[in-house]
């Protein structure tokens, strides 16, 4: 290659720093299922970190009562209003009502960034075990039901007990984030990072969501044996 050829070769752009995440502090976060333990805990932690949060329920009155209990400027509304008013919508409803709830909110969730944290689990005398939805995972079911939304998956492995405990300042855990669009995944990573002690880590596309959702069954077994509230840390990242 001549010096002239070298001069005409465009310089390769430097690789993007994977920890260079966007500022999400101004986004409104809605939590569907915000009156349940997981949803309420997430709403509390995000609001305590300074995020504007609206919790949703099928009954607006129940959501408003839960919001008043949480404080930190949290508002309560029915699920449809919560979806309409939010930039990011976290789905924390029980697995049994997951499909029906999302199907009913397809219009309100159009154009929204949706974060599914639902874990399809069954329970018997031997403990918790993973269920395999027809679509592959709860997140993939959400993506199938919400074709006009940008669906991601995250916040599966968090202890509702720790999330709701006001005495705990930091929650020592990583949040595995899955999705199709890099910008959407990084937005969710940044949201997770708003909670002290947490870090959002990219963990693949939605086709890999099943094993992430299923791992909760293992964590439940850990918690029962060791009387703990186990979370996850990804090493060497």
Short mmCIF file of C-alpha atoms in Angstrom, two decimals:
data_model
loop_
_atom_site.label_atom_id
_atom_site.label_comp_id
_atom_site.label_asym_id
_atom_site.label_seq_id
_atom_site.Cartn_x
_atom_site.Cartn_y
_atom_site.Cartn_z
CA UNK A 1 0.00 0.00 0.00
CA UNK A 2 1.38 3.43 -0.96
CA UNK A 3 1.28 6.45 1.30
CA UNK A 4 -1.46 7.86 -0.94
CA UNK A 5 -3.57 4.73 -0.50
CA UNK A 6 -3.04 4.93 3.26
CA UNK A 7 -4.15 8.54 3.35
CA UNK A 8 -7.38 7.66 1.56
CA UNK A 9 -8.28 4.81 3.92
CA UNK A 10 -10.85 6.10 6.40
CA UNK A 11 -9.87 5.85 10.04
CA UNK A 12 -11.74 3.17 11.93
CA UNK A 13 -14.04 4.61 14.58
CA UNK A 14 -13.06 3.65 18.12
CA UNK A 15 -15.20 0.94 19.70
CA UNK A 16 -17.99 2.29 21.86
CA UNK A 17 -17.38 1.98 25.58
CA UNK A 18 -20.05 -0.50 26.77
CA UNK A 19 -20.31 1.41 30.05
CA UNK A 20 -21.03 4.71 28.32
CA UNK A 21 -24.74 4.70 29.15
CA UNK A 22 -27.40 7.38 28.57
CA UNK A 23 -28.83 9.77 31.14
CA UNK A 24 -32.28 8.41 32.01
CA UNK A 25 -32.97 10.59 35.04
CA UNK A 26 -35.66 12.59 33.23
CA UNK A 27 -37.69 9.60 32.02
CA UNK A 28 -41.02 8.62 33.56
CA UNK A 29 -41.14 4.97 34.64
CA UNK A 30 -44.42 3.12 34.90
CA UNK A 31 -44.72 -0.16 36.78
CA UNK A 32 -47.57 -2.45 35.78
CA UNK A 33 -48.32 -4.68 38.73
CA UNK A 34 -46.93 -1.98 40.98
CA UNK A 35 -49.00 -3.07 43.95
CA UNK A 36 -47.36 -6.52 44.07
CA UNK A 37 -44.14 -7.17 46.04
CA UNK A 38 -41.72 -7.03 43.09
CA UNK A 39 -43.34 -4.10 41.32
CA UNK A 40 -43.78 -2.13 44.51
CA UNK A 41 -40.17 -2.76 45.49
CA UNK A 42 -38.85 -1.61 42.12
CA UNK A 43 -41.06 1.48 42.22
CA UNK A 44 -39.78 2.33 45.68
CA UNK A 45 -36.11 1.93 44.77
CA UNK A 46 -36.35 3.93 41.55
CA UNK A 47 -38.36 6.72 43.15
CA UNK A 48 -35.96 6.83 46.09
CA UNK A 49 -33.15 7.27 43.53
CA UNK A 50 -34.94 10.30 42.08
CA UNK A 51 -36.84 8.74 39.17
CA UNK A 52 -40.39 9.84 38.41
CA UNK A 53 -42.52 6.72 38.95
CA UNK A 54 -46.16 5.83 38.34
CA UNK A 55 -47.46 2.51 39.62
CA UNK A 56 -50.32 0.81 37.83
CA UNK A 57 -53.00 -1.63 38.88
CA UNK A 58 -56.28 -2.86 37.45
CA UNK A 59 -57.90 -0.65 40.11
CA UNK A 60 -56.69 2.95 40.20
CA UNK A 61 -57.68 3.31 43.87
CA UNK A 62 -55.45 0.41 44.89
CA UNK A 63 -52.53 1.90 42.95
CA UNK A 64 -53.07 5.32 44.52
CA UNK A 65 -53.12 3.83 48.02
CA UNK A 66 -49.86 1.97 47.34
CA UNK A 67 -48.30 5.14 45.90
CA UNK A 68 -49.16 7.16 49.00
CA UNK A 69 -47.59 4.45 51.14
CA UNK A 70 -44.35 4.59 49.13
CA UNK A 71 -43.96 8.38 49.05
CA UNK A 72 -41.07 9.92 47.07
CA UNK A 73 -43.55 11.49 44.65
CA UNK A 74 -44.83 8.13 43.36
CA UNK A 75 -48.23 8.35 41.67
CA UNK A 76 -50.83 5.65 41.20
CA UNK A 77 -53.19 5.07 38.29
CA UNK A 78 -54.91 2.27 36.44
CA UNK A 79 -52.74 0.23 34.09
CA UNK A 80 -53.87 2.00 30.92
CA UNK A 81 -53.14 5.49 32.24
CA UNK A 82 -49.82 4.32 33.66
CA UNK A 83 -48.80 2.97 30.25
CA UNK A 84 -49.89 6.14 28.44
CA UNK A 85 -48.03 8.51 30.76
CA UNK A 86 -44.74 6.59 30.98
CA UNK A 87 -41.62 6.57 28.80
CA UNK A 88 -40.48 3.18 30.13
CA UNK A 89 -42.97 0.59 31.34
CA UNK A 90 -41.87 -2.24 33.63
CA UNK A 91 -44.10 -5.31 33.52
CA UNK A 92 -44.22 -6.90 36.97
CA UNK A 93 -47.62 -8.61 36.86
CA UNK A 94 -48.17 -12.23 37.96
CA UNK A 95 -47.36 -14.73 35.22
CA UNK A 96 -50.96 -15.98 35.23
CA UNK A 97 -52.20 -12.58 34.05
CA UNK A 98 -49.21 -11.63 31.89
CA UNK A 99 -50.61 -12.33 28.43
CA UNK A 100 -54.09 -10.98 29.06
CA UNK A 101 -52.78 -7.78 30.65
CA UNK A 102 -50.39 -6.97 27.81
CA UNK A 103 -52.93 -7.82 25.13
CA UNK A 104 -55.37 -5.36 26.68
CA UNK A 105 -52.73 -2.59 26.73
CA UNK A 106 -51.37 -3.02 23.20
CA UNK A 107 -52.52 0.44 22.08
CA UNK A 108 -51.28 2.24 25.22
CA UNK A 109 -47.89 0.52 25.03
CA UNK A 110 -47.32 1.26 21.34
CA UNK A 111 -44.03 3.12 20.87
CA UNK A 112 -43.00 2.53 24.49
CA UNK A 113 -39.90 0.86 25.85
CA UNK A 114 -41.24 -2.16 27.75
CA UNK A 115 -39.16 -3.99 30.36
CA UNK A 116 -40.51 -7.44 31.19
CA UNK A 117 -39.38 -8.86 34.55
CA UNK A 118 -41.91 -11.67 34.85
CA UNK A 119 -40.72 -15.16 35.77
CA UNK A 120 -42.95 -18.04 34.61
CA UNK A 121 -42.74 -20.44 37.55
CA UNK A 122 -44.66 -23.35 38.96
CA UNK A 123 -44.57 -24.66 42.51
CA UNK A 124 -45.08 -28.11 43.98
CA UNK A 125 -43.91 -30.06 47.03
CA UNK A 126 -40.36 -30.09 45.66
CA UNK A 127 -40.25 -26.30 45.36
CA UNK A 128 -40.15 -23.87 42.45
CA UNK A 129 -39.59 -24.93 38.85
CA UNK A 130 -39.46 -23.10 35.53
CA UNK A 131 -42.34 -23.11 33.07
CA UNK A 132 -41.71 -22.88 29.31
CA UNK A 133 -44.17 -20.53 27.60
CA UNK A 134 -45.23 -21.40 24.08
CA UNK A 135 -43.34 -18.35 22.76
CA UNK A 136 -40.17 -19.41 24.60
CA UNK A 137 -40.23 -16.97 27.51
CA UNK A 138 -42.35 -14.28 29.14
CA UNK A 139 -40.31 -11.63 27.33
CA UNK A 140 -40.87 -13.30 23.95
CA UNK A 141 -44.57 -13.55 24.71
CA UNK A 142 -44.55 -9.81 25.44
CA UNK A 143 -42.76 -9.11 22.15
CA UNK A 144 -45.31 -11.20 20.25
CA UNK A 145 -48.25 -9.42 21.90
CA UNK A 146 -46.75 -5.93 21.56
CA UNK A 147 -45.51 -5.63 17.97
CA UNK A 148 -45.44 -1.82 18.17
CA UNK A 149 -43.42 -1.70 21.41
CA UNK A 150 -39.69 -2.15 22.03
CA UNK A 151 -39.52 -5.08 24.43
CA UNK A 152 -36.58 -5.81 26.70
CA UNK A 153 -36.17 -8.12 29.70
CA UNK A 154 -34.54 -7.25 33.04
CA UNK A 155 -34.92 -7.13 36.85
CA UNK A 156 -35.72 -10.85 37.18
CA UNK A 157 -33.39 -11.80 40.02
CA UNK A 158 -34.14 -9.13 42.62
CA UNK A 159 -35.40 -9.93 46.09
CA UNK A 160 -38.69 -8.16 46.79
CA UNK A 161 -37.80 -8.26 50.50
CA UNK A 162 -34.57 -6.32 49.94
CA UNK A 163 -36.18 -3.92 47.48
CA UNK A 164 -38.85 -2.92 50.00
CA UNK A 165 -36.61 -2.68 53.08
CA UNK A 166 -36.03 1.04 53.83
CA UNK A 167 -33.09 0.19 56.10
CA UNK A 168 -31.06 -1.17 53.17
CA UNK A 169 -29.16 1.58 51.37
CA UNK A 170 -27.57 -0.51 48.59
CA UNK A 171 -28.57 -3.75 46.87
CA UNK A 172 -25.48 -5.71 45.91
CA UNK A 173 -26.46 -7.30 42.60
CA UNK A 174 -26.19 -7.21 38.83
CA UNK A 175 -29.24 -6.95 36.58
CA UNK A 176 -29.09 -9.01 33.38
CA UNK A 177 -30.63 -7.03 30.52
CA UNK A 178 -31.77 -8.62 27.26
CA UNK A 179 -33.14 -7.03 24.12
CA UNK A 180 -32.86 -6.52 20.39
CA UNK A 181 -31.85 -2.86 20.14
CA UNK A 182 -28.60 -1.66 21.68
CA UNK A 183 -29.98 1.77 22.55
CA UNK A 184 -32.97 0.23 24.34
CA UNK A 185 -30.79 -2.23 26.27
CA UNK A 186 -28.44 0.56 27.34
CA UNK A 187 -31.38 2.66 28.52
CA UNK A 188 -32.50 -0.21 30.75
CA UNK A 189 -28.93 -0.78 31.95
CA UNK A 190 -28.75 2.88 32.91
CA UNK A 191 -32.07 2.62 34.72
CA UNK A 192 -30.81 -0.33 36.75
CA UNK A 193 -27.69 1.66 37.58
CA UNK A 194 -29.81 4.39 39.17
CA UNK A 195 -30.38 2.07 42.13
CA UNK A 196 -27.37 2.13 44.49
CA UNK A 197 -25.41 -1.13 44.40
CA UNK A 198 -26.95 -2.31 41.12
CA UNK A 199 -25.43 -2.58 37.69
CA UNK A 200 -27.13 -3.43 34.40
CA UNK A 201 -25.24 -5.96 32.27
CA UNK A 202 -26.11 -6.87 28.67
CA UNK A 203 -26.94 -10.58 28.57
CA UNK A 204 -28.07 -11.26 25.00
CA UNK A 205 -31.12 -11.04 22.79
CA UNK A 206 -34.67 -11.95 23.79
CA UNK A 207 -34.23 -15.51 22.51
CA UNK A 208 -31.99 -16.02 25.56
CA UNK A 209 -34.56 -14.78 28.06
CA UNK A 210 -35.90 -18.20 29.06
CA UNK A 211 -32.84 -19.29 31.00
CA UNK A 212 -32.60 -15.90 32.71
CA UNK A 213 -36.24 -16.11 33.81
CA UNK A 214 -35.80 -19.77 34.81
CA UNK A 215 -32.80 -19.06 37.03
CA UNK A 216 -35.16 -17.56 39.59
CA UNK A 217 -36.25 -21.09 40.47
CA UNK A 218 -32.64 -21.86 41.41
CA UNK A 219 -32.36 -18.68 43.47
CA UNK A 220 -35.52 -19.58 45.37
CA UNK A 221 -33.89 -22.91 46.25
CA UNK A 222 -30.74 -21.07 47.38
CA UNK A 223 -32.79 -18.71 49.53
CA UNK A 224 -34.72 -21.50 51.21
CA UNK A 225 -31.64 -23.53 52.03
CA UNK A 226 -29.49 -20.65 53.29
CA UNK A 227 -32.19 -18.31 54.65
CA UNK A 228 -30.93 -15.64 52.27
CA UNK A 229 -32.07 -13.13 49.64
CA UNK A 230 -29.61 -14.15 46.93
CA UNK A 231 -28.79 -12.09 43.87
CA UNK A 232 -26.25 -12.38 41.04
CA UNK A 233 -22.88 -10.85 40.23
CA UNK A 234 -21.21 -11.26 36.84
CA UNK A 235 -17.43 -11.45 37.31
CA UNK A 236 -14.65 -10.02 35.14
CA UNK A 237 -16.94 -7.44 33.52
#
